[in-house]
Short mmCIF file of C-alpha atoms and ligand atoms in Angstrom, two decimals:
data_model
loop_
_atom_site.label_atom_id
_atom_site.label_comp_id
_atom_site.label_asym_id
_atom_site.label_seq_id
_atom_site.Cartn_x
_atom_site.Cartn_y
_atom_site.Cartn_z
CA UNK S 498 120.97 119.67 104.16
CA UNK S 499 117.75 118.65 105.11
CA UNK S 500 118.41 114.99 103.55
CA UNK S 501 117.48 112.49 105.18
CA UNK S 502 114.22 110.25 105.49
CA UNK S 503 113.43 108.41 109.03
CA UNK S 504 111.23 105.86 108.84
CA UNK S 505 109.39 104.65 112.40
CA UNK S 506 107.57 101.39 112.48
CA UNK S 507 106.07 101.18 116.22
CA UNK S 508 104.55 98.77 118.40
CA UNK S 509 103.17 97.82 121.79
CA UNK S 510 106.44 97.03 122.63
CA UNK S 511 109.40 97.97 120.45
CA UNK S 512 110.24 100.73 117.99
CA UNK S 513 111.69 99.81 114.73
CA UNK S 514 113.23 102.72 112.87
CA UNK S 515 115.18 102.60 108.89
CA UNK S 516 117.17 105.98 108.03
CA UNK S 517 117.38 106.71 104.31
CA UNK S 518 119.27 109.03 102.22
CA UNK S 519 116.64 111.09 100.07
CA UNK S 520 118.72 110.34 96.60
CA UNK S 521 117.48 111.26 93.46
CA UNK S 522 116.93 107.71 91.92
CA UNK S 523 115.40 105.26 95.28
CA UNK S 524 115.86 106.06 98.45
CA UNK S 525 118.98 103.99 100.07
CA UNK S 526 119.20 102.52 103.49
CA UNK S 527 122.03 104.35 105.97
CA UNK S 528 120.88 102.56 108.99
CA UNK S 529 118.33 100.44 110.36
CA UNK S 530 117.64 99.02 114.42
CA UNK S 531 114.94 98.65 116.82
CA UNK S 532 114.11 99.26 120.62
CA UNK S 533 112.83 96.39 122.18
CA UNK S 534 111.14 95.39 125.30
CA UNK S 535 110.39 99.17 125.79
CA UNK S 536 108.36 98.37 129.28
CA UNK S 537 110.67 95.68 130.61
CA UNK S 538 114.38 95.94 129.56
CA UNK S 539 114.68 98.06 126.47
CA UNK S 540 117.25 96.97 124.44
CA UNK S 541 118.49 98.80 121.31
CA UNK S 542 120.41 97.34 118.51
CA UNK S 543 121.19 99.08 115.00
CA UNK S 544 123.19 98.05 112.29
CA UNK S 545 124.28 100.07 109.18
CA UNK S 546 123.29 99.17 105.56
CA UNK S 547 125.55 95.63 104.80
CA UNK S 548 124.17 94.77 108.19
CA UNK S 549 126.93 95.37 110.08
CA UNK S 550 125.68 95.28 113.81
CA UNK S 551 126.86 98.33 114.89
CA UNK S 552 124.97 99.01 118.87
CA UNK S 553 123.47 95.85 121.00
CA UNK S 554 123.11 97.11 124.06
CA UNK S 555 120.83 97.23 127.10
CA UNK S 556 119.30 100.96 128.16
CA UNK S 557 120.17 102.61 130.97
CA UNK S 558 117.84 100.83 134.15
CA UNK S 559 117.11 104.43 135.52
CA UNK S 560 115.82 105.63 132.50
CA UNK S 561 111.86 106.10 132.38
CA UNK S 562 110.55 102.94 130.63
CA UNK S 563 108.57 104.99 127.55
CA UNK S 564 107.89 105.46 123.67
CA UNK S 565 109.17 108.61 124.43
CA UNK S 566 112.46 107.43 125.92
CA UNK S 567 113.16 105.43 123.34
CA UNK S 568 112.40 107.77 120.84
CA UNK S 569 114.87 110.37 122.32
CA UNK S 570 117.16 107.44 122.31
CA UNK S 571 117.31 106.38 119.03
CA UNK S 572 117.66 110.00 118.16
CA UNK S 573 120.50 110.99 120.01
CA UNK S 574 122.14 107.93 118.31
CA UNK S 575 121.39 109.19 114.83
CA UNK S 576 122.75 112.14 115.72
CA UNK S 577 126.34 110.55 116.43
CA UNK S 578 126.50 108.70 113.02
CA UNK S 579 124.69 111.58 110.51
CA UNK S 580 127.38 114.20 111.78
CA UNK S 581 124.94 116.84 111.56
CA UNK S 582 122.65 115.87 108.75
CA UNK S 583 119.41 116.82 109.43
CA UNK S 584 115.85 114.83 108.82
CA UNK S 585 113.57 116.48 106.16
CA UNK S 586 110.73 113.97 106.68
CA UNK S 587 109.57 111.28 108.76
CA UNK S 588 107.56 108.49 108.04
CA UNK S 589 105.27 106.27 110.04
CA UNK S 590 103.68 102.90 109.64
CA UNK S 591 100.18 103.00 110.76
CA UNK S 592 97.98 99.95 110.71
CA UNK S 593 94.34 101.16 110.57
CA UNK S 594 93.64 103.41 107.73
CA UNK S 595 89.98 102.64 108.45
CA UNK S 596 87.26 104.30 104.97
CA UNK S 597 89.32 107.50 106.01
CA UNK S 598 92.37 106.73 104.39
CA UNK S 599 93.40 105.63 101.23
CA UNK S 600 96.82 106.69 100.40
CA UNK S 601 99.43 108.32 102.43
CA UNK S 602 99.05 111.65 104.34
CA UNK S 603 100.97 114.63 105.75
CA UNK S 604 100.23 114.41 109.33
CA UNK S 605 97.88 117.39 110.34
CA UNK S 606 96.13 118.43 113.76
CA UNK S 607 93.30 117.15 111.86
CA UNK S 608 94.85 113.95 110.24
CA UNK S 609 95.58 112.80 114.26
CA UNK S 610 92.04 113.72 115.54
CA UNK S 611 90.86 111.30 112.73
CA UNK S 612 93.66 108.74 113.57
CA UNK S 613 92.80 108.65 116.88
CA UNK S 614 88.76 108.04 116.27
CA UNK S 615 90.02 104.57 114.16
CA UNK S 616 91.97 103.02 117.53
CA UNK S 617 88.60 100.92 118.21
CA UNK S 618 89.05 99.14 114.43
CA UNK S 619 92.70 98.35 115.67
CA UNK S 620 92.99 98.69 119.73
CA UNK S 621 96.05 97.19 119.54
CA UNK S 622 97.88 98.57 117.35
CA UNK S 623 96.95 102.03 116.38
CA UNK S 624 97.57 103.44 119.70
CA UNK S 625 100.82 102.76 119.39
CA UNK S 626 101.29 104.05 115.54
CA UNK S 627 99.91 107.41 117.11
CA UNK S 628 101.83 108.04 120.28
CA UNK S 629 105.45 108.10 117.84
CA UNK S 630 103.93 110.74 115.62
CA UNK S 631 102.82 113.04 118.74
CA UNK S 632 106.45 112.55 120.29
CA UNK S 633 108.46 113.58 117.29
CA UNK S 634 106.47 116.26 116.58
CA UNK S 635 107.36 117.53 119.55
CA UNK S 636 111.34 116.40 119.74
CA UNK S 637 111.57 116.90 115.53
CA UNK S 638 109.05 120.24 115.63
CA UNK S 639 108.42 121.19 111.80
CA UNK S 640 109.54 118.39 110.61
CA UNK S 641 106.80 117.29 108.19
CA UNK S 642 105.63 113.62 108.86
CA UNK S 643 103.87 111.10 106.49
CA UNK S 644 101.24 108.23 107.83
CA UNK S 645 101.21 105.16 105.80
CA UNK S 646 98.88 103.06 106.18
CA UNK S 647 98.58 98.89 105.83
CA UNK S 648 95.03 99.21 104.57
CA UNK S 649 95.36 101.55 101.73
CA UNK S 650 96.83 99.11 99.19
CA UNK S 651 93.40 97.09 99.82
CA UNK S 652 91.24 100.21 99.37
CA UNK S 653 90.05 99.34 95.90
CA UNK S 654 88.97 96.04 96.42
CA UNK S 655 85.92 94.90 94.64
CA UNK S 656 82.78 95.78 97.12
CA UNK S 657 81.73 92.44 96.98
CA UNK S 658 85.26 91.07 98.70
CA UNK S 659 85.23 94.04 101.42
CA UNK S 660 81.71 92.98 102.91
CA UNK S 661 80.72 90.22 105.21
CA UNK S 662 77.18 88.91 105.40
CA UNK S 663 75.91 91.00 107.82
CA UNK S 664 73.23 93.63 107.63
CA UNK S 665 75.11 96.12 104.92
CA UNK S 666 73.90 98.85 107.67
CA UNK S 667 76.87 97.90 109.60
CA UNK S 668 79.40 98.22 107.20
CA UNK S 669 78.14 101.30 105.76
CA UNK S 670 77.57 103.25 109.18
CA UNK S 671 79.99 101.18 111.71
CA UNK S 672 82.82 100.48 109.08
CA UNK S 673 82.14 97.06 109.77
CA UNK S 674 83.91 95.28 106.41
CA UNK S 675 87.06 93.97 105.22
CA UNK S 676 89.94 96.15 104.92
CA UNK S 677 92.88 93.91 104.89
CA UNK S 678 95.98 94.54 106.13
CA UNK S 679 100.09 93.99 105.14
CA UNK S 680 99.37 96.29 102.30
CA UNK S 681 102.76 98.21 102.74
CA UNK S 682 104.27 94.75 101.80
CA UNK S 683 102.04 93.89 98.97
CA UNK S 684 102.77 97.42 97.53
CA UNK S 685 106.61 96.48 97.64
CA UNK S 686 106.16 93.55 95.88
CA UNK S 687 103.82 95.33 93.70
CA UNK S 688 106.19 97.96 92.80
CA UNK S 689 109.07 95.22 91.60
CA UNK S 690 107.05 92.36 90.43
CA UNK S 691 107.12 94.48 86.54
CA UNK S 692 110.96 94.05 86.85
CA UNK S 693 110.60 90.13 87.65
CA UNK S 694 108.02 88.85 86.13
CA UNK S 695 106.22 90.99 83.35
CA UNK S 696 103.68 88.57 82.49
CA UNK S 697 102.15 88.43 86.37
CA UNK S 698 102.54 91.90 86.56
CA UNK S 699 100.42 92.56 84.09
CA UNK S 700 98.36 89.97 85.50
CA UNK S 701 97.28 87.46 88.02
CA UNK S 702 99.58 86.79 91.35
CA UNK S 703 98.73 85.39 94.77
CA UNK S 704 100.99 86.97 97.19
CA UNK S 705 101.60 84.90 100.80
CA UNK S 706 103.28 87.01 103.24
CA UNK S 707 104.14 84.59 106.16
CA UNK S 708 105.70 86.15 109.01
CA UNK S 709 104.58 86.47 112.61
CA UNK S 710 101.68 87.98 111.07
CA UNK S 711 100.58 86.24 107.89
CA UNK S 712 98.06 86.90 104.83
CA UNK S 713 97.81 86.75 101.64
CA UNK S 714 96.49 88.68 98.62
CA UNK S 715 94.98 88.14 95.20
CA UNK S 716 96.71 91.04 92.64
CA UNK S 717 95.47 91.60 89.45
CA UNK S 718 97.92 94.01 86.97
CA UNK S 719 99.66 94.91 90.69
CA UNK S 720 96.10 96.20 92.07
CA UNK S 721 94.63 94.57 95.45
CA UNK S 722 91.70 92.52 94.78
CA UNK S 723 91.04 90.22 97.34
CA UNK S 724 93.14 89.62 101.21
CA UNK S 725 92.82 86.83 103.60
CA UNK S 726 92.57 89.50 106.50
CA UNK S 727 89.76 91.60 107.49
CA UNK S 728 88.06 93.91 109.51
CA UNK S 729 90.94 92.84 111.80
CA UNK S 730 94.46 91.34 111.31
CA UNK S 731 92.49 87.98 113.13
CA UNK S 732 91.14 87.05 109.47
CA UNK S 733 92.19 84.22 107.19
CA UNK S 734 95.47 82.29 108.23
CA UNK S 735 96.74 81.04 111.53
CA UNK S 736 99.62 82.99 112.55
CA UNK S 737 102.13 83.11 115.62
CA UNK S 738 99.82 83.30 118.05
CA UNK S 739 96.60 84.42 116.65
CA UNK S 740 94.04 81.86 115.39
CA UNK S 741 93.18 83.16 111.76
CA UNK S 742 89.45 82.33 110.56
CA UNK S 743 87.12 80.79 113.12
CA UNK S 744 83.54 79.98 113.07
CA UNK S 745 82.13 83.49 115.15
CA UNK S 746 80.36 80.62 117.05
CA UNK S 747 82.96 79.85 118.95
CA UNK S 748 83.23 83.62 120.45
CA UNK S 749 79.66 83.21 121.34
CA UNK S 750 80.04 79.32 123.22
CA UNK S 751 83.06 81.01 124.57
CA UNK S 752 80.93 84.41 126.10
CA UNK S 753 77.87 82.49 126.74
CA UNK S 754 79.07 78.60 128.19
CA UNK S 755 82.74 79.48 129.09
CA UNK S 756 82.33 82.84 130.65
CA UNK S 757 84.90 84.23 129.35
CA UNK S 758 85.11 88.01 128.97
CA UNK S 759 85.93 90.40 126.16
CA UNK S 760 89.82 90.52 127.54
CA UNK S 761 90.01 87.25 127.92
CA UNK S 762 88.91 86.29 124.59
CA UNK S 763 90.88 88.68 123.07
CA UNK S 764 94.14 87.31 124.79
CA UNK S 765 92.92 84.54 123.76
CA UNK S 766 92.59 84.94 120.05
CA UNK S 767 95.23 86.81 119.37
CA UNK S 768 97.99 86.20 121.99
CA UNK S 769 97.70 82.13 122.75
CA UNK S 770 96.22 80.70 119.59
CA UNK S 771 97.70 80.11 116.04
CA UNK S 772 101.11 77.83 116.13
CA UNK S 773 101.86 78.64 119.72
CA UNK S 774 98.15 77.22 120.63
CA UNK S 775 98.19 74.26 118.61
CA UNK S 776 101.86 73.13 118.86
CA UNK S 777 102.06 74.26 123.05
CA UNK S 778 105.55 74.99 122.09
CA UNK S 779 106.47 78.54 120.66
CA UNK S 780 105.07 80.66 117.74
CA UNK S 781 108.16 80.54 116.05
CA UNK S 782 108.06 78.22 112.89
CA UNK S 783 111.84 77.78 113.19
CA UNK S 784 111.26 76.09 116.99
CA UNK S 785 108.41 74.09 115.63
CA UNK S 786 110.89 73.08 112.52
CA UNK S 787 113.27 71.74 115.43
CA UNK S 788 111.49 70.66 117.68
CA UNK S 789 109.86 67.54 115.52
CA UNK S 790 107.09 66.38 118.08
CA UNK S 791 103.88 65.79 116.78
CA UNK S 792 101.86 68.34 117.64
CA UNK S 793 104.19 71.09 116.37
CA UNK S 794 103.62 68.88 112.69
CA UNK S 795 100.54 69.29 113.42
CA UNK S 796 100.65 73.23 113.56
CA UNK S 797 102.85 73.45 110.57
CA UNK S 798 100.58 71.36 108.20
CA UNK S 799 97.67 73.26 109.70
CA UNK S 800 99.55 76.50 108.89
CA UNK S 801 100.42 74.88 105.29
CA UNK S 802 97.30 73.47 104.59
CA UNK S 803 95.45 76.95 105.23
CA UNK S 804 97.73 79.06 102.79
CA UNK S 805 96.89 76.02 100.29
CA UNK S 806 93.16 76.17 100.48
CA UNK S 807 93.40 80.39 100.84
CA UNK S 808 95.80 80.64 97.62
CA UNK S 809 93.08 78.18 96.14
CA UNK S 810 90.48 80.94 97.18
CA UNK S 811 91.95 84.06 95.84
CA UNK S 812 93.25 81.75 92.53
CA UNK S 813 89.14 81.32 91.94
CA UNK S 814 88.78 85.22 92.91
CA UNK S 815 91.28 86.17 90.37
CA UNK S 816 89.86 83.55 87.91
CA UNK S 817 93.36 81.37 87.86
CA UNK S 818 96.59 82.90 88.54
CA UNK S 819 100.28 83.11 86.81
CA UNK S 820 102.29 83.60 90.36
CA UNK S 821 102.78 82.45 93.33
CA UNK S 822 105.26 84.91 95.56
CA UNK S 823 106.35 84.31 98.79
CA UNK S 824 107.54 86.86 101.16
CA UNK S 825 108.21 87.91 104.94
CA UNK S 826 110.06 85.87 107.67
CA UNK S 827 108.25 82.36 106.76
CA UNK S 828 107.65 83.30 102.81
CA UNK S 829 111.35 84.24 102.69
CA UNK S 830 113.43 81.58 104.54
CA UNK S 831 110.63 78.79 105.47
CA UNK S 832 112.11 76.46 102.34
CA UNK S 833 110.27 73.10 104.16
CA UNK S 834 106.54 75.23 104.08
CA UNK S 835 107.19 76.65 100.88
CA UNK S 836 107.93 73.22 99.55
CA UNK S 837 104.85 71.39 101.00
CA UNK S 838 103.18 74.07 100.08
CA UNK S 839 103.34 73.97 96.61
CA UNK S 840 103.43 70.24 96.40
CA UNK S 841 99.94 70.61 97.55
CA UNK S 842 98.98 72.84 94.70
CA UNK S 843 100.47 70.69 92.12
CA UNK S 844 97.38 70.26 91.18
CA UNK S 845 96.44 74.10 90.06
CA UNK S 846 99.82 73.47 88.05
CA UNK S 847 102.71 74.37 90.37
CA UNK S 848 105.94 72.78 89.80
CA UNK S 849 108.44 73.38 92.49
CA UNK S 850 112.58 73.74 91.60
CA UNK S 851 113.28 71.48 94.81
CA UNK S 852 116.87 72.89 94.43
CA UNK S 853 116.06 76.38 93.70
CA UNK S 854 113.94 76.44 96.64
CA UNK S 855 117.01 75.44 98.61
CA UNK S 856 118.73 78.04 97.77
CA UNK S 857 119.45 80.84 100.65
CA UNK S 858 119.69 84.04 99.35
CA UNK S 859 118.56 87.91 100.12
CA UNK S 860 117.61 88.66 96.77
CA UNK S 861 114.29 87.89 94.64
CA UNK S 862 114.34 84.73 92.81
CA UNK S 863 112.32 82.04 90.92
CA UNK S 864 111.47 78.76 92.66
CA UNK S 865 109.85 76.91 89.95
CA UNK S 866 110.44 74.48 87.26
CA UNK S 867 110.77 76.27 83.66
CA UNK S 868 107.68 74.41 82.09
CA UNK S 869 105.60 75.08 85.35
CA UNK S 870 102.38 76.65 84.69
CA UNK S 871 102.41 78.58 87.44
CA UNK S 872 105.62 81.25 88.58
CA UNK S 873 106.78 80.59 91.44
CA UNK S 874 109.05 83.46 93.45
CA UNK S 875 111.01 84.34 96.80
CA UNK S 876 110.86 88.09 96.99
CA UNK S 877 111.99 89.69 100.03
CA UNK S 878 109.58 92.37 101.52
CA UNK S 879 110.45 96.24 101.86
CA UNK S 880 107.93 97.70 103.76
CA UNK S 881 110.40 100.54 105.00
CA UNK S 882 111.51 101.65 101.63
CA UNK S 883 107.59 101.68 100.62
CA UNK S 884 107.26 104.30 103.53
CA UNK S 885 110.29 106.11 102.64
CA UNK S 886 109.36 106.32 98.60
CA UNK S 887 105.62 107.37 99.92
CA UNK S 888 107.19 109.82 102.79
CA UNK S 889 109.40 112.18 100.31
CA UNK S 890 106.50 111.35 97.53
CA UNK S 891 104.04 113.24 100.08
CA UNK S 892 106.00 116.27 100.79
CA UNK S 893 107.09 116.68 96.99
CA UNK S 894 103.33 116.59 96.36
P1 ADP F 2190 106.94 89.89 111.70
O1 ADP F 2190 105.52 89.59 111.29
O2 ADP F 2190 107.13 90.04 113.17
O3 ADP F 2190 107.63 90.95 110.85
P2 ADP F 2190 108.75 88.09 110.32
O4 ADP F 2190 108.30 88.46 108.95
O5 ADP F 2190 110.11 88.48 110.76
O6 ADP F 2190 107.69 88.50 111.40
O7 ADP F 2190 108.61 86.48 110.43
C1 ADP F 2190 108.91 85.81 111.60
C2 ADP F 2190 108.68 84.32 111.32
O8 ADP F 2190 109.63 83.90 110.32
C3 ADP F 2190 108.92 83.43 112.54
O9 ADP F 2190 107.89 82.45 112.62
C4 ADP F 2190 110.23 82.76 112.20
O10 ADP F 2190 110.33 81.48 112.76
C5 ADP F 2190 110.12 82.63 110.70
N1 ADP F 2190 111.44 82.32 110.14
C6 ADP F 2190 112.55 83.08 110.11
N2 ADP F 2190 113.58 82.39 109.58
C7 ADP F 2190 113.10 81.16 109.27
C8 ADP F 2190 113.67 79.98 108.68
N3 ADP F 2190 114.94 79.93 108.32
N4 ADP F 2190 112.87 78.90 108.52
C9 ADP F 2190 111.57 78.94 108.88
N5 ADP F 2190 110.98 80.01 109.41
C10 ADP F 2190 111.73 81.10 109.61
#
């Protein structure tokens, strides 16, 4: 039986993968893992559905170092624990949907060729989105594959919030405009938020997902208005390593006083900036939490004060706002930011539950006082089971 729903979510350097079981109601989780450090040591761990770690274990050192290595890999170990099930669809994560796409496809000759002319809007990224699809249609032939994409949920913005200021030449011809990006989590949230919260759903929510990569989003009745992030996932907040929103003036002292060149900038901006830059310590917000010198406070109230004066800016886009959800590693488990964080938007009339926030738990819940004017929630992402639902929904179609 042809029942079961692989979902890859690939990077430069690791592979994550989530296997479903195509049920009739939702699908459900069978097994999740990753391949990590692909080009150094890859490393592959899995765990089944309650989390249970079930592989941690180095590859093989004489093993090619390759997507496609790893791919085979993580195959041959579904293999052993689906006793002979078989995959009837595969879904991908794919970052760039550039004006192209809009909603999830059934990967095509013709879907890659125009995949494949959006890797300049994402060089870093959609590459690697690509390369997993080509591989597994050849290990997985006839196998149909879906491509969802992390812009699409933003695709029906208002014009005004996609454009920048620039000649509108450039955004019609060149594509130059906002997309924003995360939009596989947003449409998770989206698609539970009626069950939570009816009110916001049928309303106004600012959604912060804070990970390694954070942004947020305006949502207005569950449809994208507004997103920090841009024509790139640089845009709006400061994240791990990447700076967020600076003046483009600094690029040009940088090109034109410091000498630097495109690759250096880039590395720059995305690879030694954001918490790592400003704290010189690590880009993980549980180090800087730890570590308690002064200059990683100083990167967590500038990462705290920027998703205060962002969820100020998408409150005015959506004229006010009924909910406040956090989400992703930060959103999800980051109590201390999600407490100075809404202490510092007391004044738009959020009233944290200090104790509720306290509270560790996998499940959604409600961090606010009862009389607060504003919702507040923890709502763990999904961005796998958005693929999955959107994979099978694709094929049915
Ligand atoms: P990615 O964007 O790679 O998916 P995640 O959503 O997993 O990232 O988020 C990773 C971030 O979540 C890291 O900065 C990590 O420190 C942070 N994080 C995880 N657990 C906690 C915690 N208990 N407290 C604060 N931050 C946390």
């Amino acid at each position: 039986m042809n029942d079961l729903l692989l979902v890859i979510n690939a990077g430069s350097s690791s592979i994550k993968f989530s296997l479903f079981e195509n049920t009739p109601s939702d699908p459900t989780l069978l097994y999740k893992g990753q391949m990590e450090g692909i080009y150094v040591t890859p490393h592959f761990t899995a765990k089944d559905a309650s989390d249970k770690k079930l592989v941690d274990e180095d590859l093989p050192a004489e093993l090619p170092k390759s997507h496609d290595t790893s791919l085979r890999h993580i195959l041959k170990w579904l293999d052993t624990v689906t006793a002979g099930r078989k995959i009837g669809v595969i879904g991908h994560r794919v970052v760039h949907g550039g004006t192209r796409f809009s909603k999830p496809e059934l990967v095509t000759p013709e879907v890659i060729v125009e995949l494949e002319k959006l890797i300049p809007l994402a060089p870093l990224h959609e590459p690697h989105n690509i390369t997993p699809i080509k591989i597994m249609g050849e290990l997985l032939p006839g196998v149909p594959q879906v491509v969802c994409f992390d812009t699409a949920f933003h695709s029906g913005q208002p014009e005004l919030n996609q454009l920048y200021a620039l000649p509108y030449e450039l955004s019609l011809k060149e594509g130059i405009r906002r997309y924003g990006f995360h939009g596989l989590s947003y449409e998770y949230i989206a698609s539970v938020l009626p069950q939570i919260d009816t009110k916001a759903a049928e309303g106004r929510t600012v959604v912060a997902h804070l990970g390694n990569g954070s942004s947020m989003a305006a949502l207005l009745a569950c449809k994208g208005i507004a997103s920090t992030m841009g024509f790139t996932a640089l845009e709006g907040l400061p994240m791990g390593t990447r700076t967020g929103s600076i003046d483009a003036g600094v690029v040009l002292h940088l090109i034109n006083h410091l000498k630097m060149d495109a690759k250096q900038i880039e590395d720059l901006l995305y690879k030694q900036s954001g918490l790592l830059g400003l704290s010189g310590i690590s880009s993980d917000m549980r180090d800087l939490e730890d570590s308690g010198t002064v200059r990683a406070k100083l990167a967590i109230d500038y990462f705290v004060s920027k998703v205060v004066r962002e969820a100020a800016s998408l409150a005015a886009a959506l004229e006010g706002f009924d909910a406040l959800v956090f989400t992703a590693g930060i959103g999800e488990n980051g109590a201390d930011v999600r407490l100075d964080v809404c202490r510092q938007l007391r004044w738009l009339g959020v009233e944290i539950d200090e104790a509720a926030n306290k509270v560790r738990s996998g499940e959604p819940r409600r961090i606010s006082l009862p009389d607060s004017k504003i919702a507040v929630y923890v709502i763990p992402t999904n961005e796998e089971l958005v693929i999955a639902r959107a994979s099978r929904a694709c094929i049915a179609s």
